[in-house]
PDB file of C-alpha atoms in Angstrom:
ATOM      1  CA  MET A   7     165.051 125.911 -35.354  1.00  0.00           C
ATOM      2  CA  LEU A   8     168.261 127.307 -33.855  1.00  0.00           C
ATOM      3  CA  HIS A   9     169.962 123.959 -34.141  1.00  0.00           C
ATOM      4  CA  ALA A  10     168.853 123.085 -37.674  1.00  0.00           C
ATOM      5  CA  GLY A  11     171.977 124.519 -39.265  1.00  0.00           C
ATOM      6  CA  GLY A  12     174.378 124.312 -36.341  1.00  0.00           C
ATOM      7  CA  PHE A  13     173.540 127.854 -35.231  1.00  0.00           C
ATOM      8  CA  ARG A  14     175.432 128.566 -31.983  1.00  0.00           C
ATOM      9  CA  GLN A  15     174.043 131.941 -30.842  1.00  0.00           C
ATOM     10  CA  THR A  16     171.864 132.145 -27.745  1.00  0.00           C
ATOM     11  CA  THR A  17     168.397 133.670 -27.746  1.00  0.00           C
ATOM     12  CA  GLU A  18     169.720 136.813 -26.055  1.00  0.00           C
ATOM     13  CA  GLU A  19     172.452 137.210 -28.684  1.00  0.00           C
ATOM     14  CA  LEU A  20     169.910 136.926 -31.477  1.00  0.00           C
ATOM     15  CA  LEU A  21     167.562 139.419 -29.854  1.00  0.00           C
ATOM     16  CA  SER A  22     170.451 141.812 -29.224  1.00  0.00           C
ATOM     17  CA  ALA A  23     171.159 141.794 -32.949  1.00  0.00           C
ATOM     18  CA  ILE A  24     167.730 143.239 -33.813  1.00  0.00           C
ATOM     19  CA  VAL A  25     167.273 145.771 -30.986  1.00  0.00           C
ATOM     20  CA  CYS A  26     169.280 148.649 -29.503  1.00  0.00           C
ATOM     21  CA  ASN A  27     168.876 147.436 -25.933  1.00  0.00           C
ATOM     22  CA  ILE A  28     167.340 144.150 -24.823  1.00  0.00           C
ATOM     23  CA  ASP A  29     166.171 145.704 -21.522  1.00  0.00           C
ATOM     24  CA  VAL A  30     164.254 148.675 -22.987  1.00  0.00           C
ATOM     25  CA  GLU A  31     160.502 148.305 -23.522  1.00  0.00           C
ATOM     26  CA  ASN A  32     160.319 150.449 -26.677  1.00  0.00           C
ATOM     27  CA  CYS A  33     163.014 148.378 -28.372  1.00  0.00           C
ATOM     28  CA  MET A  34     161.502 145.027 -27.434  1.00  0.00           C
ATOM     29  CA  CYS A  35     157.967 146.096 -28.392  1.00  0.00           C
ATOM     30  CA  SER A  36     159.015 147.343 -31.871  1.00  0.00           C
ATOM     31  CA  ARG A  37     158.487 151.028 -31.071  1.00  0.00           C
ATOM     32  CA  CYS A  38     162.092 152.208 -31.405  1.00  0.00           C
ATOM     33  CA  PRO A  39     162.969 153.624 -34.839  1.00  0.00           C
ATOM     34  CA  ALA A  40     166.715 153.299 -34.142  1.00  0.00           C
ATOM     35  CA  CYS A  41     166.738 149.501 -33.710  1.00  0.00           C
ATOM     36  CA  PRO A  42     168.612 147.603 -36.454  1.00  0.00           C
ATOM     37  CA  GLY A  43     165.731 145.212 -37.169  1.00  0.00           C
ATOM     38  CA  LYS A  44     165.729 141.940 -39.037  1.00  0.00           C
ATOM     39  CA  ASP A  45     168.265 143.013 -41.683  1.00  0.00           C
ATOM     40  CA  ALA A  46     171.050 142.835 -39.088  1.00  0.00           C
ATOM     41  CA  LEU A  47     169.885 139.372 -38.051  1.00  0.00           C
ATOM     42  CA  MET A  48     169.716 138.246 -41.676  1.00  0.00           C
ATOM     43  CA  THR A  49     173.384 139.176 -42.114  1.00  0.00           C
ATOM     44  CA  ILE A  50     174.311 137.126 -39.036  1.00  0.00           C
ATOM     45  CA  LEU A  51     172.149 134.237 -40.204  1.00  0.00           C
ATOM     46  CA  GLU A  52     173.711 134.150 -43.663  1.00  0.00           C
ATOM     47  CA  SER A  53     177.272 134.216 -42.357  1.00  0.00           C
ATOM     48  CA  ALA A  54     176.683 131.742 -39.514  1.00  0.00           C
ATOM     49  CA  LEU A  55     174.900 129.160 -41.626  1.00  0.00           C
ATOM     50  CA  ASP A  56     176.737 129.720 -44.893  1.00  0.00           C
ATOM     51  CA  MET A  57     173.362 129.947 -46.639  1.00  0.00           C
ATOM     52  CA  ASP A  58     174.873 129.906 -50.144  1.00  0.00           C
ATOM     53  CA  LYS A  59     176.199 126.373 -49.655  1.00  0.00           C
ATOM     54  CA  VAL A  60     173.153 124.865 -47.923  1.00  0.00           C
ATOM     55  CA  GLU A  61     170.144 124.108 -50.107  1.00  0.00           C
ATOM     56  CA  ASP A  62     167.801 122.460 -47.606  1.00  0.00           C
ATOM     57  CA  PHE A  63     167.336 122.579 -43.850  1.00  0.00           C
ATOM     58  CA  HIS A  64     165.863 119.647 -41.939  1.00  0.00           C
ATOM     59  CA  VAL A  65     163.710 121.048 -39.145  1.00  0.00           C
ATOM     60  CA  GLU A  66     161.630 119.409 -36.427  1.00  0.00           C
ATOM     61  CA  ASN A  67     158.456 121.374 -35.778  1.00  0.00           C
ATOM     62  CA  ARG A  68     156.180 120.832 -32.782  1.00  0.00           C
ATOM     63  CA  ILE A  69     152.482 120.879 -33.586  1.00  0.00           C
ATOM     64  CA  ALA A  70     150.358 121.983 -30.642  1.00  0.00           C
ATOM     65  CA  GLY A  71     147.070 120.295 -30.004  1.00  0.00           C
ATOM     66  CA  ILE A  72     145.552 117.607 -27.840  1.00  0.00           C
ATOM     67  CA  ARG A  73     148.635 115.481 -28.391  1.00  0.00           C
ATOM     68  CA  ARG A  74     151.998 116.995 -29.122  1.00  0.00           C
ATOM     69  CA  ILE A  75     153.346 115.823 -32.417  1.00  0.00           C
ATOM     70  CA  LEU A  76     156.874 116.351 -33.688  1.00  0.00           C
ATOM     71  CA  GLU A  77     156.783 116.924 -37.423  1.00  0.00           C
ATOM     72  CA  LYS A  78     159.949 116.667 -39.514  1.00  0.00           C
ATOM     73  CA  ILE A  79     160.019 119.060 -42.450  1.00  0.00           C
ATOM     74  CA  VAL A  80     162.543 120.121 -45.065  1.00  0.00           C
ATOM     75  CA  LEU A  81     162.780 123.828 -45.890  1.00  0.00           C
ATOM     76  CA  SER A  82     164.660 125.618 -48.621  1.00  0.00           C
ATOM     77  CA  SER A  83     167.240 128.107 -47.350  1.00  0.00           C
ATOM     78  CA  SER A  84     165.040 131.079 -48.297  1.00  0.00           C
ATOM     79  CA  LYS A  85     161.963 129.610 -46.572  1.00  0.00           C
ATOM     80  CA  PHE A  86     164.057 128.684 -43.529  1.00  0.00           C
ATOM     81  CA  SER A  87     165.454 132.211 -43.194  1.00  0.00           C
ATOM     82  CA  GLU A  88     161.962 133.701 -43.599  1.00  0.00           C
ATOM     83  CA  GLN A  89     160.518 131.457 -40.863  1.00  0.00           C
ATOM     84  CA  PHE A  90     163.539 131.961 -38.627  1.00  0.00           C
ATOM     85  CA  LEU A  91     163.328 135.760 -38.807  1.00  0.00           C
ATOM     86  CA  GLY A  92     159.600 135.612 -38.059  1.00  0.00           C
ATOM     87  CA  THR A  93     160.186 133.332 -35.082  1.00  0.00           C
ATOM     88  CA  VAL A  94     162.839 135.624 -33.572  1.00  0.00           C
ATOM     89  CA  LYS A  95     160.604 138.653 -34.133  1.00  0.00           C
ATOM     90  CA  ASP A  96     157.701 136.911 -32.347  1.00  0.00           C
ATOM     91  CA  LEU A  97     160.013 135.840 -29.539  1.00  0.00           C
ATOM     92  CA  LYS A  98     161.195 139.409 -28.946  1.00  0.00           C
ATOM     93  CA  MET A  99     158.116 140.714 -27.109  1.00  0.00           C
ATOM     94  CA  HIS A 100     157.490 137.395 -25.347  1.00  0.00           C
ATOM     95  CA  HIS A 101     161.060 137.425 -23.995  1.00  0.00           C
ATOM     96  CA  PHE A 102     160.719 140.966 -22.646  1.00  0.00           C
ATOM     97  CA  ILE A 103     157.331 140.351 -21.007  1.00  0.00           C
ATOM     98  CA  SER A 104     158.459 137.106 -19.351  1.00  0.00           C
ATOM     99  CA  LYS A 105     161.555 138.822 -17.913  1.00  0.00           C
ATOM    100  CA  GLN A 106     159.433 141.681 -16.555  1.00  0.00           C
ATOM    101  CA  GLN A 107     156.940 139.245 -15.002  1.00  0.00           C
ATOM    102  CA  ALA A 108     159.732 137.306 -13.296  1.00  0.00           C
ATOM    103  CA  LYS A 109     161.232 140.533 -11.975  1.00  0.00           C
ATOM    104  CA  PHE A 110     157.840 141.682 -10.655  1.00  0.00           C
ATOM    105  CA  LEU A 111     157.153 138.370  -8.895  1.00  0.00           C
ATOM    106  CA  GLN A 112     160.596 138.459  -7.280  1.00  0.00           C
ATOM    107  CA  GLU A 113     159.916 141.982  -5.978  1.00  0.00           C
ATOM    108  CA  ILE A 114     156.551 140.854  -4.546  1.00  0.00           C
ATOM    109  CA  LYS A 115     158.183 137.900  -2.779  1.00  0.00           C
ATOM    110  CA  THR A 116     160.883 140.138  -1.328  1.00  0.00           C
ATOM    111  CA  ARG A 117     158.356 142.684  -0.041  1.00  0.00           C
ATOM    112  CA  ARG A 118     156.189 139.971   1.537  1.00  0.00           C
ATOM    113  CA  LYS A 119     159.163 138.399   3.308  1.00  0.00           C
ATOM    114  CA  MET A 120     160.206 141.791   4.657  1.00  0.00           C
ATOM    115  CA  ARG A 121     156.740 142.200   6.226  1.00  0.00           C
ATOM    116  CA  GLY A 122     156.858 138.748   7.791  1.00  0.00           C
ATOM    117  CA  ARG A 123     154.271 137.269   5.435  1.00  0.00           C
ATOM    118  CA  PHE A 124     154.776 134.824   2.648  1.00  0.00           C
ATOM    119  CA  LEU A 125     153.023 134.935  -0.688  1.00  0.00           C
ATOM    120  CA  PHE A 126     153.309 131.207  -1.336  1.00  0.00           C
TER     121      PHE A 126
END
């Protein structure tokens, strides 16, 4: 979805636009009242994609199931922005949890090596 309109921001840049601090649990879990939220991201989205000039976005969507299917769909600019904002919002908590899990596993490995044992 990021590449549908030539959007160049990274995932971290997008997440940083909707939260105060990408490393703080309350911000990433939608519990911080001071976070800018999706309105800030909408402003970035509109300016980056020049939404007024683009009528339709051609998007490839993966459908999960027994076999993975790549579905090509065309979305209006309003529908695209709605789906995009929802996707980034859903990604926010997932991103934080995955980073914390990786950090935890690295700490476990380091502790095990220091004791002379290996986890894996």
